[in-house]
Coordinates of C-alpha atoms and ligand atoms in Angstrom, one line a residue:
M576 CA 4.0 -0.8 -21.6
R577 CA 3.8 -5.0 -22.7
S578 CA 2.0 -5.9 -26.5
V579 CA -1.0 -8.5 -25.6
H580 CA -1.6 -8.6 -28.9
M581 CA -0.4 -12.4 -29.3
M582 CA -3.0 -13.4 -26.2
L583 CA -6.3 -14.1 -27.9
S584 CA -6.4 -18.1 -27.3
A585 CA -7.8 -20.5 -29.0
R586 CA -10.5 -20.9 -25.5
L587 CA -11.6 -17.9 -25.9
G588 CA -12.2 -18.7 -30.1
A589 CA -14.4 -22.1 -28.6
A590 CA -16.0 -19.7 -26.7
V591 CA -17.2 -17.2 -29.2
A592 CA -18.5 -20.4 -31.1
L593 CA -19.9 -22.2 -28.2
L594 CA -22.3 -18.4 -27.6
A595 CA -23.6 -18.3 -31.6
V596 CA -25.5 -21.3 -30.4
V597 CA -26.7 -20.6 -27.5
A598 CA -27.3 -16.5 -27.9
F599 CA -30.7 -16.1 -27.9
T600 CA -30.9 -17.7 -24.2
I601 CA -28.4 -14.8 -23.2
A602 CA -28.7 -12.0 -24.3
P603 CA -26.6 -10.0 -24.5
A604 CA -24.2 -12.5 -24.5
P605 CA -20.9 -10.9 -23.9
T606 CA -17.7 -13.7 -24.0
M607 CA -16.8 -14.4 -20.5
S608 CA -13.8 -15.5 -21.3
K609 CA -11.7 -18.0 -18.9
G610 CA -8.7 -16.8 -20.0
E611 CA -5.6 -19.0 -21.2
T612 CA -4.2 -22.2 -19.8
V613 CA -0.7 -22.4 -18.2
D614 CA 1.3 -25.2 -18.2
L615 CA 1.9 -26.6 -14.3
N616 CA 5.0 -28.3 -15.5
V617 CA 6.5 -25.5 -16.7
H618 CA 8.8 -22.7 -13.1
P619 CA 12.4 -22.9 -11.4
A620 CA 13.5 -25.7 -10.7
P621 CA 12.1 -25.7 -7.0
E622 CA 15.1 -24.2 -4.4
A623 CA 14.8 -21.4 -7.0
V624 CA 11.1 -21.6 -6.1
K625 CA 11.6 -21.3 -2.4
A626 CA 14.2 -18.8 -2.4
R627 CA 11.2 -17.0 -4.4
I628 CA 8.7 -17.2 -1.4
Q629 CA 11.8 -16.3 0.9
K630 CA 12.1 -13.5 0.5
Y631 CA 8.6 -12.7 2.3
A632 CA 9.4 -14.1 6.0
P633 CA 6.0 -15.2 6.9
I634 CA 4.7 -13.2 10.8
D635 CA 2.1 -13.6 11.9
I636 CA -0.2 -10.3 12.5
T637 CA -2.0 -9.9 15.6
Y638 CA -3.4 -7.6 17.3
D639 CA -4.8 -6.1 21.5
Q640 CA -8.3 -8.7 21.9
S641 CA -8.4 -7.5 25.1
V642 CA -9.5 -3.5 23.8
L643 CA -12.4 -5.3 22.2
S644 CA -16.3 -6.1 23.5
Q645 CA -18.8 -8.9 23.0
A646 CA -20.5 -6.7 20.3
E647 CA -16.9 -5.6 18.2
K648 CA -15.8 -9.0 18.6
D649 CA -19.1 -10.7 16.6
A650 CA -18.8 -8.2 14.3
L651 CA -14.9 -8.8 13.3
V652 CA -15.8 -11.8 12.7
S653 CA -18.7 -10.7 10.2
L654 CA -15.4 -8.2 8.7
V655 CA -13.4 -10.5 8.5
R656 CA -15.4 -13.3 5.6
A657 CA -16.6 -9.9 4.0
G658 CA -13.1 -9.8 3.4
E659 CA -12.3 -13.0 2.5
V660 CA -14.3 -12.5 -0.1
M661 CA -12.8 -9.6 -1.4
D662 CA -9.8 -11.9 -2.0
Q663 CA -12.0 -14.0 -3.7
I664 CA -12.3 -10.9 -6.6
F665 CA -9.4 -9.6 -6.9
L666 CA -8.2 -13.5 -7.9
R667 CA -10.4 -12.3 -10.7
Q668 CA -9.7 -9.0 -11.1
V669 CA -5.4 -9.6 -11.9
W670 CA -6.5 -12.6 -14.5
A671 CA -9.7 -14.4 -15.6
G672 CA -8.2 -18.1 -16.0
N673 CA -6.6 -18.0 -11.9
V674 CA -9.7 -19.6 -10.7
D675 CA -8.8 -22.6 -12.4
L676 CA -5.3 -22.3 -11.7
R677 CA -5.7 -22.1 -8.3
D678 CA -7.6 -25.9 -8.0
Q679 CA -5.2 -26.9 -10.4
L680 CA -3.1 -25.7 -8.1
E681 CA -4.5 -27.5 -4.9
K682 CA -5.7 -30.2 -6.9
A683 CA -2.2 -31.0 -7.8
A684 CA -0.6 -30.1 -4.3
R685 CA -2.6 -32.9 -2.5
A686 CA 0.2 -35.5 -2.4
G687 CA -0.8 -39.3 -3.1
G688 CA -2.3 -40.6 -5.9
A689 CA -0.7 -42.6 -9.0
E690 CA -0.1 -39.7 -11.2
T691 CA 1.7 -37.5 -8.8
S692 CA 5.5 -38.5 -6.5
P693 CA 5.3 -36.6 -2.8
E694 CA 8.6 -34.2 -4.2
N695 CA 5.9 -33.5 -7.3
A696 CA 2.9 -32.6 -4.7
A697 CA 5.6 -31.2 -2.6
L698 CA 7.1 -28.7 -5.4
M699 CA 2.9 -28.0 -6.1
Q700 CA 2.4 -27.3 -2.8
D701 CA 5.3 -24.6 -3.2
L702 CA 3.6 -23.4 -6.6
L703 CA 0.8 -22.6 -4.9
H704 CA 2.1 -21.0 -1.4
F705 CA 3.9 -18.4 -4.1
Y706 CA 0.8 -18.3 -6.3
R707 CA -1.3 -17.0 -3.2
I708 CA 1.0 -14.6 -1.7
N709 CA 1.0 -12.7 -5.7
F710 CA -2.7 -13.9 -6.1
G711 CA -1.7 -15.3 -9.8
P712 CA 1.7 -17.1 -11.8
W713 CA 3.4 -13.8 -12.0
D714 CA 6.5 -12.4 -9.4
R715 CA 5.5 -9.0 -8.2
L716 CA 9.2 -8.5 -7.0
A717 CA 10.2 -9.8 -9.9
E718 CA 8.8 -6.8 -12.9
D719 CA 5.4 -9.6 -13.6
A720 CA 8.3 -12.1 -14.2
P721 CA 6.0 -15.9 -14.6
F722 CA 6.5 -19.0 -12.3
I723 CA 4.4 -20.7 -13.4
G724 CA 3.9 -21.4 -17.1
N725 CA 5.6 -19.0 -19.5
M726 CA 2.4 -16.8 -20.3
K727 CA 2.8 -13.0 -20.0
K728 CA 0.8 -11.1 -17.6
P729 CA -1.6 -9.1 -19.2
A730 CA -1.3 -5.4 -19.3
G731 CA -5.7 -5.4 -18.5
A732 CA -5.2 -7.8 -16.1
G733 CA -8.7 -9.6 -15.7
Y734 CA -10.6 -6.6 -16.6
Y735 CA -10.1 -6.4 -20.3
P736 CA -10.8 -9.3 -23.4
E737 CA -7.2 -11.7 -23.4
G738 CA -5.4 -10.5 -26.5
M739 CA -7.5 -7.0 -26.7
S740 CA -5.3 -4.2 -26.9
A741 CA -4.6 -0.9 -25.9
E742 CA -5.7 0.2 -29.7
E743 CA -8.5 -2.2 -30.0
F744 CA -10.2 0.2 -27.4
N745 CA -9.6 3.0 -28.4
A746 CA -10.8 2.6 -32.0
F747 CA -14.4 0.5 -30.4
L748 CA -14.4 3.6 -28.8
T749 CA -14.2 6.6 -30.8
T750 CA -16.6 5.0 -33.1
H751 CA -19.1 4.4 -30.0
S752 CA -18.0 7.3 -27.8
D753 CA -21.3 7.7 -25.9
Q754 CA -20.4 4.2 -24.4
A755 CA -16.7 6.1 -23.0
E756 CA -17.8 7.2 -19.6
A757 CA -19.4 3.6 -18.7
F758 CA -16.1 1.8 -20.3
K759 CA -13.2 3.8 -18.9
G760 CA -14.6 3.9 -15.5
Y761 CA -13.7 2.8 -12.5
F762 CA -15.8 -0.1 -11.8
T763 CA -16.4 -2.2 -14.9
V764 CA -15.0 -5.0 -17.0
I765 CA -14.4 -4.9 -20.6
R766 CA -15.5 -8.4 -22.4
R767 CA -15.9 -9.1 -26.4
D768 CA -19.2 -9.1 -27.5
R769 CA -20.8 -11.5 -30.3
D770 CA -20.2 -9.9 -33.2
G771 CA -16.5 -8.7 -32.1
G772 CA -17.4 -5.7 -30.0
F773 CA -17.2 -4.7 -26.7
V774 CA -19.0 -4.4 -24.0
A775 CA -19.1 -2.7 -20.5
I776 CA -20.0 -4.6 -17.5
P777 CA -20.6 -2.8 -14.4
Y778 CA -19.2 -5.1 -11.4
S779 CA -22.8 -4.6 -9.4
E780 CA -22.8 -8.0 -12.6
A781 CA -19.6 -8.8 -13.2
Y782 CA -19.2 -10.1 -9.8
K783 CA -22.9 -10.3 -8.3
D784 CA -23.0 -13.4 -6.5
L785 CA -19.8 -12.7 -4.9
L786 CA -20.7 -9.0 -4.6
D787 CA -24.5 -10.0 -2.4
K788 CA -22.0 -12.2 0.1
A789 CA -20.2 -9.5 0.5
A790 CA -22.9 -7.2 1.4
V791 CA -24.8 -9.8 3.9
F792 CA -21.8 -9.4 5.9
L793 CA -21.2 -5.7 6.4
N794 CA -25.0 -5.7 6.9
E795 CA -24.7 -8.4 9.7
A796 CA -21.6 -6.1 11.5
A797 CA -24.1 -1.9 10.7
T798 CA -26.9 -5.2 13.4
A799 CA -23.7 -5.8 16.0
L800 CA -22.9 -2.7 16.2
T801 CA -26.0 -0.7 17.0
A802 CA -27.7 -3.3 18.2
T803 CA -29.5 -1.8 21.9
K804 CA -27.9 -4.6 23.3
A805 CA -24.6 -5.2 21.7
A806 CA -23.8 -1.7 21.5
K807 CA -24.6 -1.5 25.5
D808 CA -22.3 -3.8 26.1
T809 CA -19.5 -1.9 24.0
T810 CA -16.6 -1.4 26.8
N811 CA -16.6 2.0 25.1
G812 CA -19.2 2.7 25.5
T813 CA -19.0 4.3 21.4
D814 CA -21.1 5.2 18.9
Y815 CA -21.0 2.7 16.0
T816 CA -23.5 4.7 14.2
T817 CA -21.6 6.7 11.6
L818 CA -20.0 3.1 10.4
A819 CA -22.9 1.4 10.6
A820 CA -24.0 4.0 8.3
Y821 CA -21.4 3.3 6.3
L822 CA -21.9 -0.2 6.3
R823 CA -24.9 0.2 4.7
S824 CA -24.0 2.3 1.8
R825 CA -21.5 0.3 0.8
A826 CA -23.5 -3.6 0.6
A827 CA -26.1 -1.1 -1.0
A828 CA -23.0 -0.2 -3.8
F829 CA -22.0 -2.6 -4.2
A830 CA -25.7 -3.7 -5.8
S831 CA -25.7 -0.2 -7.1
N832 CA -22.5 -0.2 -8.5
D833 CA -22.8 3.4 -7.3
Y834 CA -19.9 4.1 -4.8
F835 CA -20.2 8.0 -4.5
Q836 CA -22.6 8.2 -1.5
S837 CA -20.3 5.3 1.0
D838 CA -16.7 7.0 0.1
M839 CA -18.5 10.1 1.4
D840 CA -20.0 8.4 4.6
W841 CA -16.4 6.4 5.0
M842 CA -15.2 9.8 5.2
D843 CA -18.0 10.5 8.2
V844 CA -16.9 7.9 9.9
K845 CA -15.8 8.6 13.5
D846 CA -12.7 7.6 15.2
N847 CA -14.1 3.9 16.7
I848 CA -12.4 1.4 17.8
V849 CA -14.0 -1.2 15.1
D850 CA -12.3 0.2 11.3
I851 CA -13.1 -0.7 8.1
T852 CA -12.3 0.3 4.5
I853 CA -13.7 -2.0 1.9
G854 CA -14.7 -1.5 -2.4
P855 CA -13.2 -1.0 -5.3
Y856 CA -10.2 1.4 -5.0
E857 CA -7.3 1.7 -6.4
V858 CA -5.9 0.8 -10.2
Y859 CA -2.4 0.1 -10.5
E860 CA -3.6 -3.9 -11.2
D861 CA -5.4 -2.3 -14.4
A862 CA -1.7 -1.5 -16.6
L863 CA -3.2 -1.0 -19.5
F864 CA -5.3 2.3 -18.7
G865 CA -5.1 2.7 -15.1
Y866 CA -9.2 3.1 -15.1
K867 CA -10.4 -0.3 -13.6
A868 CA -9.9 0.2 -9.1
A869 CA -9.5 -3.3 -7.9
F870 CA -11.5 -4.9 -4.8
E871 CA -9.1 -4.6 -1.5
A872 CA -10.5 -4.3 1.9
F873 CA -8.2 -3.4 5.3
I874 CA -10.6 -5.0 8.5
A875 CA -8.3 -3.0 11.7
I876 CA -8.9 -2.3 15.6
R877 CA -8.0 1.7 16.6
H878 CA -5.6 1.3 19.7
P879 CA -7.5 4.2 22.4
A880 CA -3.4 4.8 23.8
D881 CA -2.3 5.2 19.9
S882 CA -4.9 7.4 19.1
R883 CA -3.8 9.6 22.3
R884 CA -0.1 9.6 21.7
L885 CA -2.0 11.0 17.9
A886 CA -3.5 13.3 19.1
D887 CA -0.9 14.9 21.3
L888 CA 1.5 15.0 18.5
K889 CA -0.9 16.8 16.2
D890 CA -1.7 19.6 18.6
F891 CA 2.0 21.1 17.8
L892 CA 1.9 20.8 14.1
P893 CA 1.7 25.0 14.2
G894 CA 4.5 25.2 17.3
M895 CA 6.3 23.1 14.2
E896 CA 5.5 25.4 11.7
R897 CA 6.6 28.3 13.3
N898 CA 10.4 26.6 14.2
L899 CA 11.1 25.3 10.6
P900 CA 14.3 27.3 10.1
I901 CA 13.7 29.4 7.3
P902 CA 12.3 33.0 6.2
D903 CA 8.8 33.4 8.4
E904 CA 8.1 34.9 5.0
H905 CA 7.8 31.2 3.8
K906 CA 6.5 29.5 6.8
N907 CA 2.7 28.4 5.8
L908 CA 1.2 29.9 9.3
S909 CA -2.5 29.5 7.6
R910 CA -2.3 26.2 6.1
G911 CA -5.3 23.7 7.8
S912 CA -4.8 19.9 8.8
D913 CA -5.0 19.3 6.1
S914 CA -5.7 15.2 5.8
P915 CA -6.6 13.9 9.0
I916 CA -4.8 10.9 10.2
S917 CA -5.4 8.0 11.9
V918 CA -3.1 4.9 13.4
V919 CA -4.2 1.1 13.7
D920 CA -3.8 -2.5 13.8
L921 CA -4.6 -4.8 11.1
V922 CA -6.9 -7.7 11.7
F923 CA -7.4 -8.4 8.5
G924 CA -6.3 -7.5 5.2
A925 CA -7.4 -8.3 1.6
G926 CA -7.9 -8.4 -2.2
D927 CA -5.1 -6.2 -3.9
T928 CA -3.6 -4.3 -0.7
K929 CA -3.0 -8.2 0.0
A930 CA -0.5 -9.7 -3.3
G931 CA 3.0 -9.2 -2.5
V932 CA 4.9 -6.0 -0.9
Q933 CA 2.6 -5.5 1.9
T934 CA 1.2 -1.0 2.3
V935 CA 2.1 0.3 5.7
A936 CA -0.2 3.2 4.7
F937 CA -3.7 4.1 2.6
N938 CA -5.1 7.6 2.1
L939 CA -8.3 7.3 0.5
P940 CA -11.1 7.7 -1.1
N941 CA -9.6 8.6 -4.6
D942 CA -13.2 10.3 -5.6
E943 CA -11.9 13.3 -6.7
R944 CA -16.0 14.7 -6.1
V945 CA -15.8 12.6 -2.9
Q946 CA -12.3 14.9 -2.5
Q947 CA -13.4 18.5 -2.6
A948 CA -16.4 17.9 -0.5
K949 CA -14.9 16.2 2.1
G950 CA -10.8 16.2 2.5
S951 CA -9.4 12.4 2.4
K952 CA -8.1 10.5 5.8
K953 CA -5.1 8.8 6.3
V954 CA -5.0 5.8 7.3
M955 CA -1.5 3.9 9.6
L956 CA -1.0 -0.2 10.1
K957 CA 1.0 -0.1 12.9
N958 CA 0.4 -3.8 13.5
I959 CA 2.2 -3.8 9.7
S960 CA 5.0 -1.4 9.8
R961 CA 6.2 -3.7 13.1
A962 CA 5.8 -6.7 11.5
K963 CA 8.6 -5.0 9.4
F964 CA 10.5 -3.9 11.7
D965 CA 11.1 -7.2 13.0
K966 CA 11.6 -9.4 10.5
I967 CA 13.3 -6.7 7.8
L968 CA 14.8 -3.5 10.2
V969 CA 16.5 -5.4 12.8
P970 CA 18.3 -7.9 10.5
I971 CA 19.0 -5.2 8.6
A972 CA 20.4 -3.2 11.5
D973 CA 22.0 -5.7 12.8
M974 CA 24.4 -6.3 9.5
V975 CA 25.6 -2.7 9.0
L976 CA 24.7 -0.3 13.2
D977 CA 27.9 0.2 14.8
P978 CA 26.9 -2.3 17.6
A979 CA 27.5 -0.3 20.1
Q980 CA 24.5 2.4 19.5
R981 CA 22.1 -1.0 18.1
G982 CA 20.6 -1.3 21.7
M983 CA 19.7 2.6 20.8
V984 CA 17.0 0.8 17.6
E985 CA 13.5 0.9 19.1
F986 CA 10.6 0.5 17.5
E987 CA 8.1 2.4 19.4
V988 CA 11.1 5.7 18.3
Y989 CA 11.2 3.6 15.3
Y990 CA 7.0 4.2 14.7
T991 CA 7.7 7.8 16.4
N992 CA 9.7 8.7 13.2
T993 CA 7.4 7.3 11.2
L994 CA 4.2 9.1 12.5
M995 CA 6.8 12.5 12.3
H996 CA 6.9 12.0 9.3
E997 CA 4.1 11.6 8.2
L998 CA 2.9 15.4 10.1
S999 CA 5.7 16.5 8.6
H1000 CA 4.0 16.5 5.0
G1001 CA 1.5 18.9 6.0
L1002 CA 4.2 21.6 6.6
G1003 CA 6.6 23.7 5.3
P1004 CA 5.2 25.5 1.9
G1005 CA 2.3 24.4 -0.2
S1006 CA 1.4 28.0 -1.9
I1007 CA 3.6 29.7 -3.7
T1008 CA 5.2 32.7 -5.3
L1009 CA 8.2 32.2 -8.5
S1010 CA 10.3 34.5 -8.4
D1011 CA 8.7 36.5 -11.7
G1012 CA 5.2 37.1 -9.6
T1013 CA 4.0 33.3 -11.1
Q1014 CA 0.8 32.0 -7.5
T1015 CA 1.7 28.5 -8.4
T1016 CA 2.1 25.2 -5.8
V1017 CA 5.1 23.2 -4.9
N1018 CA 4.7 20.7 -6.5
R1019 CA 3.6 22.2 -10.1
A1020 CA 6.9 24.2 -9.7
L1021 CA 9.1 20.8 -9.1
Q1022 CA 7.1 18.8 -11.2
T1023 CA 8.6 15.4 -11.6
L1024 CA 11.5 16.3 -9.3
Y1025 CA 8.9 17.3 -7.0
P1026 CA 7.7 13.3 -5.0
P1027 CA 11.2 12.7 -3.7
L1028 CA 12.4 16.2 -2.5
E1029 CA 8.8 16.0 -0.6
E1030 CA 9.9 12.4 0.6
A1031 CA 13.5 13.8 1.9
K1032 CA 11.6 16.5 3.6
A1033 CA 9.4 14.8 5.1
D1034 CA 12.6 12.6 6.4
I1035 CA 14.1 15.0 8.0
M1036 CA 12.1 17.2 9.5
G1037 CA 10.1 14.8 10.7
L1038 CA 13.9 14.2 12.7
Y1039 CA 13.7 17.6 12.9
N1040 CA 10.7 18.3 14.9
T1041 CA 11.7 15.4 16.9
A1042 CA 14.1 17.4 18.3
Y1043 CA 10.8 20.4 18.6
L1044 CA 9.7 18.1 20.7
V1045 CA 12.2 17.6 23.2
E1046 CA 13.0 20.9 23.5
Q1047 CA 8.5 21.0 24.5
G1048 CA 9.3 18.5 27.6
Y1049 CA 7.1 16.2 25.2
L1050 CA 9.8 13.7 24.5
S1051 CA 13.7 12.6 26.5
R1052 CA 17.0 13.3 25.0
D1053 CA 17.2 10.2 25.1
D1054 CA 14.1 9.8 22.9
E1055 CA 15.8 12.5 20.7
A1056 CA 19.2 9.9 19.9
K1057 CA 17.3 7.0 19.3
A1058 CA 15.3 8.7 17.0
Y1059 CA 18.2 10.0 14.8
V1060 CA 19.9 5.7 15.5
S1061 CA 16.8 3.9 15.0
F1062 CA 17.0 5.8 11.0
L1063 CA 19.5 4.1 9.7
P1064 CA 18.2 0.9 9.1
G1065 CA 15.6 2.9 7.6
F1066 CA 18.3 4.2 4.4
F1067 CA 18.8 0.6 3.0
R1068 CA 15.6 -0.7 3.4
A1069 CA 14.0 2.2 1.4
I1070 CA 17.7 2.3 -1.4
R1071 CA 17.6 -1.7 -1.3
F1072 CA 13.3 -0.5 -3.8
G1073 CA 15.6 1.3 -5.6
A1074 CA 17.0 4.5 -6.0
T1075 CA 14.6 5.3 -8.9
S1076 CA 11.7 5.2 -6.5
A1077 CA 10.3 8.2 -4.3
H1078 CA 11.5 7.1 -1.4
G1079 CA 14.8 5.2 -3.1
K1080 CA 16.2 8.3 -4.3
A1081 CA 14.7 10.5 -1.1
N1082 CA 16.8 8.3 1.8
M1083 CA 19.6 8.1 -1.2
M1084 CA 19.7 12.2 -0.8
E1085 CA 19.7 11.9 3.2
F1086 CA 21.9 9.5 3.2
N1087 CA 24.7 10.9 1.9
Y1088 CA 23.4 15.1 3.7
M1089 CA 23.8 13.2 6.7
K1090 CA 27.8 11.4 5.5
E1091 CA 29.3 14.4 3.6
K1092 CA 27.9 16.2 6.8
G1093 CA 30.0 13.6 9.3
A1094 CA 27.0 12.9 11.0
I1095 CA 26.8 8.8 9.6
T1096 CA 30.2 7.8 9.6
L1097 CA 31.8 4.3 8.2
D1098 CA 34.5 2.1 9.8
P1099 CA 36.8 1.0 7.4
D1100 CA 37.2 -1.7 9.2
S1101 CA 33.7 -2.9 10.6
K1102 CA 32.2 -2.1 7.6
R1103 CA 29.7 -0.5 10.0
Y1104 CA 28.1 2.8 10.3
H1105 CA 28.4 4.9 13.7
V1106 CA 25.5 7.3 14.2
N1107 CA 27.4 11.3 14.9
L1108 CA 24.9 12.1 18.2
E1109 CA 27.0 15.1 18.3
K1110 CA 26.6 16.2 14.9
M1111 CA 23.4 14.7 13.1
P1112 CA 21.3 17.8 15.4
A1113 CA 22.8 20.9 12.6
A1114 CA 22.8 18.4 10.4
V1115 CA 19.3 17.5 10.9
R1116 CA 18.8 21.5 10.4
E1117 CA 20.9 22.4 7.7
M1118 CA 19.0 19.6 5.8
T1119 CA 15.2 20.6 6.3
R1120 CA 16.1 25.0 5.6
D1121 CA 17.8 23.5 2.5
I1122 CA 14.6 21.4 0.9
L1123 CA 12.1 23.9 2.0
M1124 CA 14.2 26.7 0.6
I1125 CA 13.5 25.2 -2.8
Q1126 CA 10.6 24.2 -2.4
A1127 CA 9.8 28.2 -0.6
L1128 CA 11.3 29.3 -4.1
G1129 CA 10.2 27.3 -6.6
D1130 CA 13.2 26.8 -8.2
H1131 CA 13.7 24.2 -10.6
A1132 CA 17.6 24.3 -11.0
A1133 CA 18.0 23.9 -7.4
A1134 CA 16.3 21.2 -7.0
E1135 CA 17.9 19.8 -10.0
K1136 CA 21.3 20.5 -8.1
F1137 CA 20.3 18.9 -5.2
I1138 CA 19.2 15.8 -6.1
A1139 CA 22.4 15.0 -8.5
T1140 CA 24.5 16.0 -6.3
Y1141 CA 22.8 13.7 -2.9
G1142 CA 21.0 11.3 -5.0
E1143 CA 23.8 9.2 -6.4
T1144 CA 24.7 5.7 -4.7
P1145 CA 28.1 5.5 -3.2
L1146 CA 30.1 2.2 -4.2
E1147 CA 30.1 1.2 -0.8
V1148 CA 26.0 1.3 -0.5
E1149 CA 26.2 -1.0 -3.5
Q1150 CA 28.0 -3.4 -2.1
L1151 CA 26.4 -2.9 1.9
L1152 CA 22.8 -4.4 -0.7
K1153 CA 24.7 -7.3 -1.7
Q1154 CA 25.4 -8.3 1.8
L1155 CA 21.9 -7.2 2.7
E1156 CA 20.4 -9.9 0.2
S1157 CA 19.9 -12.5 2.5
I1158 CA 17.4 -10.3 4.2
P1159 CA 13.5 -10.7 3.3
T1160 CA 12.4 -8.3 1.0
D1161 CA 9.2 -7.7 2.8
I1162 CA 6.6 -9.7 4.6
E1163 CA 4.0 -12.5 4.1
P1164 CA 0.9 -11.5 6.9
V1165 CA -0.5 -14.3 8.5
Y1166 CA -4.0 -12.9 9.6
T1167 CA -4.5 -15.2 12.8
A1168 CA -8.4 -12.9 13.2
E1169 CA -9.0 -15.7 11.2
R1170 CA -7.7 -18.0 13.6
F1171 CA -9.5 -16.6 16.4
L1172 CA -13.1 -15.1 15.3
R1173 CA -14.2 -18.5 14.3
Ligands
LIG1467 ZN1 6.0 10.7 2.4

């Protein structure tokens, strides 16, 4: 973890002095630092700024408006506005100085005027563009290296006072243990108070103006969806009572700072066309402690055709479990449907989720009490996957795949692979008995080896289950062949993110395993990969069996051996990854909703 000892700014000192003078009017007088200033003239060379922007391929994020009624469109306008407020809050959560810096950048990016040349204004526009992608002056694809100024990103983001160390925080709590709950809570920011101590301020106060605004938009949307006339106008005869209940209780949570009931209500929302997830959720931005939740929003629509397809696939789950290539005693025939999955198209993403690399799925809520009571939901963002497919997977396929097989790479097939991956997480051993009789879970038995192995399981078992769907007559032989070929570019996309991530490691293992079995071959002249469709089914079956047996037995030593055997990056792949450097790393979503809905 980075040190933040040296960052206490002169400005903060000035703010403290000022507050001391006027303190009697604003007790208890926490000091709301606006953050250090950064020097706009410290930045990479103009071409280097452009190169960083180009790692994100811009793409319009669209959705099918024809499935929407007028009431649903009206609701979406309000919801997108609520989402825009989440952008504003998250900007402040990343760093206290962000609003000032944005204003400075916007000013400098306006061409003309005596003080700035056109070249400089163009450069400032690029810096502003990259700043917007990252929600701050730190490059999220370069371990948060600063690209404006040279200030290190505060580990505690905007949640804690700049310059506060973890030791300082903990020392304060040893003498104020009654405040530990508020200080470590998900929904408070920490500020210095006048006498050198700290105070915890609820989000409902710290971001009050913005949260009040967002609440108005949520209530507006609830009204649009349930007003008598509007409800009748909905094309799909949908009952929006549960969604409206969530919108209203979420709006109330923004003011009360108690998110429990609205998280419960979110779990009860029916699969309507309009779908929204909004509020403070993930804690990754708090790199100091991982306590504080970042605001974000996923405003989406559910396509009826995708819902039907997903329901079809779910019906096959019991048959898939019975069909696994392991002895019956290890099958998990009594496992219920763990976590519901839904597929949506994102209309507008905001806040935490919009910064840096785009998510293609999320699993919420994080509140354990809600998970105990109601489980959790997985929501998959199909049009975001489509955007990444078009901008990243297709160019990778163009470079790595045997041209004779290139035509077999199709988005719908690729997306079915993704769905099969998610469904396969729910199949196979979960609770297990070790050879010494200990009752445990696969996760606990395999510990840190679990994530890469479980991801590889989901990928490969997904293909195995695709073959099962062919046997069942749901998919064709042609679909199966396309599924194998469409899988290949995904290896390289995942490995590019680093073989140290669970997904990267999993894909490396899959690639090496398939290569060993002759299911993937490299043409030494063209340096292109060919998928051997004859050998693929057996290789998929064997790898599925190998991983499932390690999991069923909770065999830590075997897991270690498997990962050591198949997890290394071979030289040919390293060389290939260099060739792929010109292909964007991720996308920059341009939400057309902001145009359509106004
Ligand atoms: Zn997974």
